Amino acid sequence: MRKSVSRHTRQKDVMLQGLRECEGFVSAQDLHRRLSDEGLNIGLATVYRQLRSLEEVGSVDTIRLNGQQMFRICEDNGHHHHLICERCGRTVEIEPPDEQWLRHIASDHGFTMTSHTLEVFGMCPDCQRRDDADHAGADTQVQTAAQAGAQTVA
């Protein structure tokens, strides 16, 4: 088996800096677009290659969100878990349930636990507020249209 050697390159530095500027998980395409918008000429294939390299050495976390692989800078090389907003990608590191609970759940289902990951997906407070505001605005528009229709009929 071939061991991956991590080389220090300008592209890797640019990628790490770009990831540090992102609040949560980001797709390779979005990261590429951000870097291009900043005037950095890095090809999309290079972005993918560098992200895979960074993942191999544990410098980035990766998840699948809405069918897309997403990446986030990982400053903590220890084992950790996340709450992830499905709308904006905001990520919060959380403490997992204890190891004994995980082993018990696995055992209850006839499994022997060899490893685990825990990613909890939902909607962050900011996105919930925006969603509530969008619904309130839509309800107001429906009420206004209904009132206008009622006035027209009368």
PDB file of N, CA and C in Angstrom, residues 2-80:
ATOM      1  N   ARG A   2       0.555   2.200  -0.854  1.00  0.00           N
ATOM      2  CA  ARG A   2       1.344   3.415  -1.007  1.00  0.00           C
ATOM      3  C   ARG A   2       0.923   4.454   0.018  1.00  0.00           C
ATOM      4  N   LYS A   3       1.874   4.983   0.742  1.00  0.00           N
ATOM      5  CA  LYS A   3       1.572   6.011   1.735  1.00  0.00           C
ATOM      6  C   LYS A   3       1.603   7.379   1.075  1.00  0.00           C
ATOM      7  N   SER A   4       0.582   8.181   1.376  1.00  0.00           N
ATOM      8  CA  SER A   4       0.471   9.520   0.788  1.00  0.00           C
ATOM      9  C   SER A   4       1.469  10.467   1.451  1.00  0.00           C
ATOM     10  N   VAL A   5       2.186  11.205   0.635  1.00  0.00           N
ATOM     11  CA  VAL A   5       3.136  12.197   1.130  1.00  0.00           C
ATOM     12  C   VAL A   5       2.537  13.570   0.864  1.00  0.00           C
ATOM     13  N   SER A   6       2.435  14.357   1.910  1.00  0.00           N
ATOM     14  CA  SER A   6       1.852  15.694   1.769  1.00  0.00           C
ATOM     15  C   SER A   6       2.960  16.693   1.478  1.00  0.00           C
ATOM     16  N   ARG A   7       2.870  17.293   0.284  1.00  0.00           N
ATOM     17  CA  ARG A   7       3.855  18.308  -0.094  1.00  0.00           C
ATOM     18  C   ARG A   7       3.265  19.681   0.187  1.00  0.00           C
ATOM     19  N   HIS A   8       4.146  20.607   0.497  1.00  0.00           N
ATOM     20  CA  HIS A   8       3.738  21.986   0.725  1.00  0.00           C
ATOM     21  C   HIS A   8       3.788  22.716  -0.620  1.00  0.00           C
ATOM     22  N   THR A   9       2.618  23.188  -1.083  1.00  0.00           N
ATOM     23  CA  THR A   9       2.566  23.882  -2.374  1.00  0.00           C
ATOM     24  C   THR A   9       1.789  25.183  -2.226  1.00  0.00           C
ATOM     25  N   ARG A  10       1.979  26.072  -3.198  1.00  0.00           N
ATOM     26  CA  ARG A  10       1.242  27.337  -3.210  1.00  0.00           C
ATOM     27  C   ARG A  10      -0.251  27.075  -3.299  1.00  0.00           C
ATOM     28  N   GLN A  11      -0.653  26.106  -4.162  1.00  0.00           N
ATOM     29  CA  GLN A  11      -2.074  25.792  -4.310  1.00  0.00           C
ATOM     30  C   GLN A  11      -2.677  25.314  -2.989  1.00  0.00           C
ATOM     31  N   LYS A  12      -1.918  24.488  -2.259  1.00  0.00           N
ATOM     32  CA  LYS A  12      -2.412  23.982  -0.978  1.00  0.00           C
ATOM     33  C   LYS A  12      -2.590  25.131   0.013  1.00  0.00           C
ATOM     34  N   ASP A  13      -1.646  26.064   0.023  1.00  0.00           N
ATOM     35  CA  ASP A  13      -1.766  27.235   0.902  1.00  0.00           C
ATOM     36  C   ASP A  13      -3.006  28.061   0.549  1.00  0.00           C
ATOM     37  N   VAL A  14      -3.234  28.259  -0.749  1.00  0.00           N
ATOM     38  CA  VAL A  14      -4.387  29.028  -1.218  1.00  0.00           C
ATOM     39  C   VAL A  14      -5.678  28.318  -0.822  1.00  0.00           C
ATOM     40  N   MET A  15      -5.709  27.003  -0.986  1.00  0.00           N
ATOM     41  CA  MET A  15      -6.896  26.214  -0.648  1.00  0.00           C
ATOM     42  C   MET A  15      -7.188  26.315   0.857  1.00  0.00           C
ATOM     43  N   LEU A  16      -6.163  26.144   1.666  1.00  0.00           N
ATOM     44  CA  LEU A  16      -6.348  26.218   3.118  1.00  0.00           C
ATOM     45  C   LEU A  16      -6.857  27.595   3.529  1.00  0.00           C
ATOM     46  N   GLN A  17      -6.294  28.655   2.944  1.00  0.00           N
ATOM     47  CA  GLN A  17      -6.745  30.008   3.258  1.00  0.00           C
ATOM     48  C   GLN A  17      -8.198  30.192   2.822  1.00  0.00           C
ATOM     49  N   GLY A  18      -8.539  29.705   1.633  1.00  0.00           N
ATOM     50  CA  GLY A  18      -9.918  29.799   1.160  1.00  0.00           C
ATOM     51  C   GLY A  18     -10.888  29.058   2.059  1.00  0.00           C
ATOM     52  N   LEU A  19     -10.491  27.886   2.524  1.00  0.00           N
ATOM     53  CA  LEU A  19     -11.353  27.110   3.432  1.00  0.00           C
ATOM     54  C   LEU A  19     -11.501  27.805   4.780  1.00  0.00           C
ATOM     55  N   ARG A  20     -10.435  28.429   5.261  1.00  0.00           N
ATOM     56  CA  ARG A  20     -10.513  29.140   6.551  1.00  0.00           C
ATOM     57  C   ARG A  20     -11.508  30.301   6.489  1.00  0.00           C
ATOM     58  N   GLU A  21     -11.680  30.878   5.306  1.00  0.00           N
ATOM     59  CA  GLU A  21     -12.599  32.008   5.144  1.00  0.00           C
ATOM     60  C   GLU A  21     -14.062  31.579   5.042  1.00  0.00           C
ATOM     61  N   CYS A  22     -14.300  30.284   4.898  1.00  0.00           N
ATOM     62  CA  CYS A  22     -15.674  29.761   4.820  1.00  0.00           C
ATOM     63  C   CYS A  22     -16.176  29.435   6.225  1.00  0.00           C
ATOM     64  N   GLU A  23     -17.430  29.783   6.504  1.00  0.00           N
ATOM     65  CA  GLU A  23     -17.983  29.524   7.836  1.00  0.00           C
ATOM     66  C   GLU A  23     -18.298  28.065   8.079  1.00  0.00           C
ATOM     67  N   GLY A  24     -18.737  27.364   7.064  1.00  0.00           N
ATOM     68  CA  GLY A  24     -19.134  25.967   7.225  1.00  0.00           C
ATOM     69  C   GLY A  24     -18.557  25.124   6.116  1.00  0.00           C
ATOM     70  N   PHE A  25     -19.250  24.053   5.815  1.00  0.00           N
ATOM     71  CA  PHE A  25     -18.830  23.171   4.732  1.00  0.00           C
ATOM     72  C   PHE A  25     -19.092  23.848   3.395  1.00  0.00           C
ATOM     73  N   VAL A  26     -18.244  23.589   2.426  1.00  0.00           N
ATOM     74  CA  VAL A  26     -18.343  24.197   1.106  1.00  0.00           C
ATOM     75  C   VAL A  26     -18.014  23.129   0.056  1.00  0.00           C
ATOM     76  N   SER A  27     -18.673  23.195  -1.084  1.00  0.00           N
ATOM     77  CA  SER A  27     -18.371  22.247  -2.160  1.00  0.00           C
ATOM     78  C   SER A  27     -17.096  22.679  -2.877  1.00  0.00           C
ATOM     79  N   ALA A  28     -16.491  21.753  -3.601  1.00  0.00           N
ATOM     80  CA  ALA A  28     -15.296  22.068  -4.382  1.00  0.00           C
ATOM     81  C   ALA A  28     -15.614  23.147  -5.418  1.00  0.00           C
ATOM     82  N   GLN A  29     -16.804  23.054  -6.033  1.00  0.00           N
ATOM     83  CA  GLN A  29     -17.191  24.040  -7.043  1.00  0.00           C
ATOM     84  C   GLN A  29     -17.336  25.436  -6.430  1.00  0.00           C
ATOM     85  N   ASP A  30     -17.972  25.519  -5.253  1.00  0.00           N
ATOM     86  CA  ASP A  30     -18.127  26.820  -4.597  1.00  0.00           C
ATOM     87  C   ASP A  30     -16.775  27.389  -4.175  1.00  0.00           C
ATOM     88  N   LEU A  31     -15.897  26.539  -3.668  1.00  0.00           N
ATOM     89  CA  LEU A  31     -14.562  27.000  -3.286  1.00  0.00           C
ATOM     90  C   LEU A  31     -13.812  27.498  -4.522  1.00  0.00           C
ATOM     91  N   HIS A  32     -13.900  26.762  -5.615  1.00  0.00           N
ATOM     92  CA  HIS A  32     -13.259  27.168  -6.863  1.00  0.00           C
ATOM     93  C   HIS A  32     -13.792  28.528  -7.312  1.00  0.00           C
ATOM     94  N   ARG A  33     -15.099  28.719  -7.250  1.00  0.00           N
ATOM     95  CA  ARG A  33     -15.716  29.994  -7.642  1.00  0.00           C
ATOM     96  C   ARG A  33     -15.213  31.132  -6.745  1.00  0.00           C
ATOM     97  N   ARG A  34     -15.145  30.896  -5.450  1.00  0.00           N
ATOM     98  CA  ARG A  34     -14.644  31.929  -4.526  1.00  0.00           C
ATOM     99  C   ARG A  34     -13.209  32.313  -4.852  1.00  0.00           C
ATOM    100  N   LEU A  35     -12.384  31.298  -5.087  1.00  0.00           N
ATOM    101  CA  LEU A  35     -10.979  31.568  -5.396  1.00  0.00           C
ATOM    102  C   LEU A  35     -10.858  32.326  -6.717  1.00  0.00           C
ATOM    103  N   SER A  36     -11.656  31.938  -7.710  1.00  0.00           N
ATOM    104  CA  SER A  36     -11.648  32.635  -9.006  1.00  0.00           C
ATOM    105  C   SER A  36     -12.107  34.078  -8.847  1.00  0.00           C
ATOM    106  N   ASP A  37     -13.151  34.292  -8.033  1.00  0.00           N
ATOM    107  CA  ASP A  37     -13.657  35.646  -7.786  1.00  0.00           C
ATOM    108  C   ASP A  37     -12.598  36.537  -7.137  1.00  0.00           C
ATOM    109  N   GLU A  38     -11.670  35.918  -6.403  1.00  0.00           N
ATOM    110  CA  GLU A  38     -10.582  36.664  -5.771  1.00  0.00           C
ATOM    111  C   GLU A  38      -9.400  36.852  -6.724  1.00  0.00           C
ATOM    112  N   GLY A  39      -9.562  36.387  -7.975  1.00  0.00           N
ATOM    113  CA  GLY A  39      -8.515  36.565  -8.972  1.00  0.00           C
ATOM    114  C   GLY A  39      -7.447  35.491  -8.958  1.00  0.00           C
ATOM    115  N   LEU A  40      -7.685  34.401  -8.242  1.00  0.00           N
ATOM    116  CA  LEU A  40      -6.709  33.323  -8.171  1.00  0.00           C
ATOM    117  C   LEU A  40      -6.997  32.319  -9.280  1.00  0.00           C
ATOM    118  N   ASN A  41      -6.011  32.042 -10.088  1.00  0.00           N
ATOM    119  CA  ASN A  41      -6.174  31.173 -11.248  1.00  0.00           C
ATOM    120  C   ASN A  41      -5.782  29.742 -10.886  1.00  0.00           C
ATOM    121  N   ILE A  42      -6.752  29.004 -10.318  1.00  0.00           N
ATOM    122  CA  ILE A  42      -6.541  27.602  -9.954  1.00  0.00           C
ATOM    123  C   ILE A  42      -7.645  26.809 -10.630  1.00  0.00           C
ATOM    124  N   GLY A  43      -7.272  25.758 -11.357  1.00  0.00           N
ATOM    125  CA  GLY A  43      -8.245  24.954 -12.069  1.00  0.00           C
ATOM    126  C   GLY A  43      -9.111  24.128 -11.129  1.00  0.00           C
ATOM    127  N   LEU A  44     -10.302  23.809 -11.583  1.00  0.00           N
ATOM    128  CA  LEU A  44     -11.225  23.007 -10.781  1.00  0.00           C
ATOM    129  C   LEU A  44     -10.635  21.634 -10.472  1.00  0.00           C
ATOM    130  N   ALA A  45      -9.949  21.025 -11.424  1.00  0.00           N
ATOM    131  CA  ALA A  45      -9.316  19.718 -11.186  1.00  0.00           C
ATOM    132  C   ALA A  45      -8.275  19.825 -10.070  1.00  0.00           C
ATOM    133  N   THR A  46      -7.553  20.941 -10.025  1.00  0.00           N
ATOM    134  CA  THR A  46      -6.559  21.157  -8.965  1.00  0.00           C
ATOM    135  C   THR A  46      -7.247  21.312  -7.616  1.00  0.00           C
ATOM    136  N   VAL A  47      -8.382  22.007  -7.597  1.00  0.00           N
ATOM    137  CA  VAL A  47      -9.140  22.164  -6.349  1.00  0.00           C
ATOM    138  C   VAL A  47      -9.548  20.786  -5.830  1.00  0.00           C
ATOM    139  N   TYR A  48     -10.121  19.956  -6.693  1.00  0.00           N
ATOM    140  CA  TYR A  48     -10.506  18.603  -6.276  1.00  0.00           C
ATOM    141  C   TYR A  48      -9.298  17.805  -5.777  1.00  0.00           C
ATOM    142  N   ARG A  49      -8.218  17.853  -6.522  1.00  0.00           N
ATOM    143  CA  ARG A  49      -7.009  17.098  -6.159  1.00  0.00           C
ATOM    144  C   ARG A  49      -6.464  17.558  -4.808  1.00  0.00           C
ATOM    145  N   GLN A  50      -6.404  18.876  -4.601  1.00  0.00           N
ATOM    146  CA  GLN A  50      -5.885  19.403  -3.334  1.00  0.00           C
ATOM    147  C   GLN A  50      -6.818  19.063  -2.166  1.00  0.00           C
ATOM    148  N   LEU A  51      -8.125  19.126  -2.407  1.00  0.00           N
ATOM    149  CA  LEU A  51      -9.073  18.775  -1.337  1.00  0.00           C
ATOM    150  C   LEU A  51      -8.922  17.308  -0.942  1.00  0.00           C
ATOM    151  N   ARG A  52      -8.759  16.421  -1.927  1.00  0.00           N
ATOM    152  CA  ARG A  52      -8.546  14.999  -1.618  1.00  0.00           C
ATOM    153  C   ARG A  52      -7.257  14.814  -0.821  1.00  0.00           C
ATOM    154  N   SER A  53      -6.213  15.523  -1.210  1.00  0.00           N
ATOM    155  CA  SER A  53      -4.935  15.440  -0.512  1.00  0.00           C
ATOM    156  C   SER A  53      -5.076  15.938   0.928  1.00  0.00           C
ATOM    157  N   LEU A  54      -5.778  17.050   1.097  1.00  0.00           N
ATOM    158  CA  LEU A  54      -5.986  17.598   2.445  1.00  0.00           C
ATOM    159  C   LEU A  54      -6.841  16.663   3.297  1.00  0.00           C
ATOM    160  N   GLU A  55      -7.822  16.013   2.661  1.00  0.00           N
ATOM    161  CA  GLU A  55      -8.658  15.045   3.383  1.00  0.00           C
ATOM    162  C   GLU A  55      -7.820  13.856   3.853  1.00  0.00           C
ATOM    163  N   GLU A  56      -6.939  13.363   2.993  1.00  0.00           N
ATOM    164  CA  GLU A  56      -6.103  12.204   3.330  1.00  0.00           C
ATOM    165  C   GLU A  56      -5.233  12.450   4.553  1.00  0.00           C
ATOM    166  N   VAL A  57      -4.758  13.671   4.716  1.00  0.00           N
ATOM    167  CA  VAL A  57      -3.881  13.972   5.859  1.00  0.00           C
ATOM    168  C   VAL A  57      -4.654  14.515   7.058  1.00  0.00           C
ATOM    169  N   GLY A  58      -5.994  14.573   6.943  1.00  0.00           N
ATOM    170  CA  GLY A  58      -6.817  14.991   8.073  1.00  0.00           C
ATOM    171  C   GLY A  58      -6.926  16.493   8.252  1.00  0.00           C
ATOM    172  N   SER A  59      -6.579  17.276   7.235  1.00  0.00           N
ATOM    173  CA  SER A  59      -6.658  18.732   7.346  1.00  0.00           C
ATOM    174  C   SER A  59      -8.047  19.283   7.042  1.00  0.00           C
ATOM    175  N   VAL A  60      -8.890  18.467   6.392  1.00  0.00           N
ATOM    176  CA  VAL A  60     -10.268  18.883   6.123  1.00  0.00           C
ATOM    177  C   VAL A  60     -11.227  17.775   6.536  1.00  0.00           C
ATOM    178  N   ASP A  61     -12.405  18.192   6.974  1.00  0.00           N
ATOM    179  CA  ASP A  61     -13.517  17.274   7.204  1.00  0.00           C
ATOM    180  C   ASP A  61     -14.308  17.208   5.911  1.00  0.00           C
ATOM    181  N   THR A  62     -14.968  16.101   5.673  1.00  0.00           N
ATOM    182  CA  THR A  62     -15.815  15.990   4.502  1.00  0.00           C
ATOM    183  C   THR A  62     -17.114  15.285   4.872  1.00  0.00           C
ATOM    184  N   ILE A  63     -18.199  15.752   4.288  1.00  0.00           N
ATOM    185  CA  ILE A  63     -19.513  15.149   4.481  1.00  0.00           C
ATOM    186  C   ILE A  63     -20.235  15.131   3.142  1.00  0.00           C
ATOM    187  N   ARG A  64     -21.333  14.396   3.070  1.00  0.00           N
ATOM    188  CA  ARG A  64     -22.231  14.459   1.915  1.00  0.00           C
ATOM    189  C   ARG A  64     -23.466  15.208   2.382  1.00  0.00           C
ATOM    190  N   LEU A  65     -23.815  16.275   1.654  1.00  0.00           N
ATOM    191  CA  LEU A  65     -24.965  17.104   1.985  1.00  0.00           C
ATOM    192  C   LEU A  65     -25.732  17.368   0.694  1.00  0.00           C
ATOM    193  N   ASN A  66     -27.000  16.987   0.697  1.00  0.00           N
ATOM    194  CA  ASN A  66     -27.841  17.156  -0.493  1.00  0.00           C
ATOM    195  C   ASN A  66     -27.190  16.543  -1.730  1.00  0.00           C
ATOM    196  N   GLY A  67     -26.599  15.352  -1.574  1.00  0.00           N
ATOM    197  CA  GLY A  67     -26.012  14.636  -2.691  1.00  0.00           C
ATOM    198  C   GLY A  67     -24.676  15.171  -3.175  1.00  0.00           C
ATOM    199  N   GLN A  68     -24.082  16.073  -2.428  1.00  0.00           N
ATOM    200  CA  GLN A  68     -22.841  16.710  -2.859  1.00  0.00           C
ATOM    201  C   GLN A  68     -21.780  16.555  -1.775  1.00  0.00           C
ATOM    202  N   GLN A  69     -20.533  16.281  -2.173  1.00  0.00           N
ATOM    203  CA  GLN A  69     -19.456  16.211  -1.195  1.00  0.00           C
ATOM    204  C   GLN A  69     -19.055  17.623  -0.804  1.00  0.00           C
ATOM    205  N   MET A  70     -18.985  17.844   0.501  1.00  0.00           N
ATOM    206  CA  MET A  70     -18.669  19.161   1.052  1.00  0.00           C
ATOM    207  C   MET A  70     -17.413  19.041   1.912  1.00  0.00           C
ATOM    208  N   PHE A  71     -16.667  20.161   2.008  1.00  0.00           N
ATOM    209  CA  PHE A  71     -15.398  20.187   2.722  1.00  0.00           C
ATOM    210  C   PHE A  71     -15.374  21.350   3.702  1.00  0.00           C
ATOM    211  N   ARG A  72     -14.598  21.161   4.779  1.00  0.00           N
ATOM    212  CA  ARG A  72     -14.435  22.211   5.784  1.00  0.00           C
ATOM    213  C   ARG A  72     -13.060  22.063   6.397  1.00  0.00           C
ATOM    214  N   ILE A  73     -12.418  23.191   6.660  1.00  0.00           N
ATOM    215  CA  ILE A  73     -11.103  23.172   7.302  1.00  0.00           C
ATOM    216  C   ILE A  73     -11.239  22.499   8.662  1.00  0.00           C
ATOM    217  N   CYS A  74     -10.273  21.708   9.011  1.00  0.00           N
ATOM    218  CA  CYS A  74     -10.299  20.974  10.276  1.00  0.00           C
ATOM    219  C   CYS A  74      -9.062  21.362  11.069  1.00  0.00           C
ATOM    220  N   GLU A  75      -9.241  22.306  11.970  1.00  0.00           N
ATOM    221  CA  GLU A  75      -8.105  22.765  12.785  1.00  0.00           C
ATOM    222  C   GLU A  75      -7.815  21.789  13.922  1.00  0.00           C
ATOM    223  N   ASP A  76      -8.829  20.989  14.288  1.00  0.00           N
ATOM    224  CA  ASP A  76      -8.695  20.025  15.380  1.00  0.00           C
ATOM    225  C   ASP A  76      -8.543  18.637  14.775  1.00  0.00           C
ATOM    226  N   ASN A  77      -7.365  18.045  14.907  1.00  0.00           N
ATOM    227  CA  ASN A  77      -7.139  16.725  14.315  1.00  0.00           C
ATOM    228  C   ASN A  77      -7.730  15.600  15.149  1.00  0.00           C
ATOM    229  N   GLY A  78      -8.295  15.920  16.323  1.00  0.00           N
ATOM    230  CA  GLY A  78      -8.912  14.898  17.148  1.00  0.00           C
ATOM    231  C   GLY A  78     -10.266  14.489  16.581  1.00  0.00           C
ATOM    232  N   HIS A  79     -10.802  13.407  17.099  1.00  0.00           N
ATOM    233  CA  HIS A  79     -12.100  12.901  16.657  1.00  0.00           C
ATOM    234  C   HIS A  79     -13.178  13.876  17.126  1.00  0.00           C
ATOM    235  N   HIS A  80     -14.031  14.324  16.208  1.00  0.00           N
ATOM    236  CA  HIS A  80     -15.074  15.266  16.580  1.00  0.00           C
ATOM    237  C   HIS A  80     -16.308  15.075  15.702  1.00  0.00           C
TER     238      HIS A  80
END
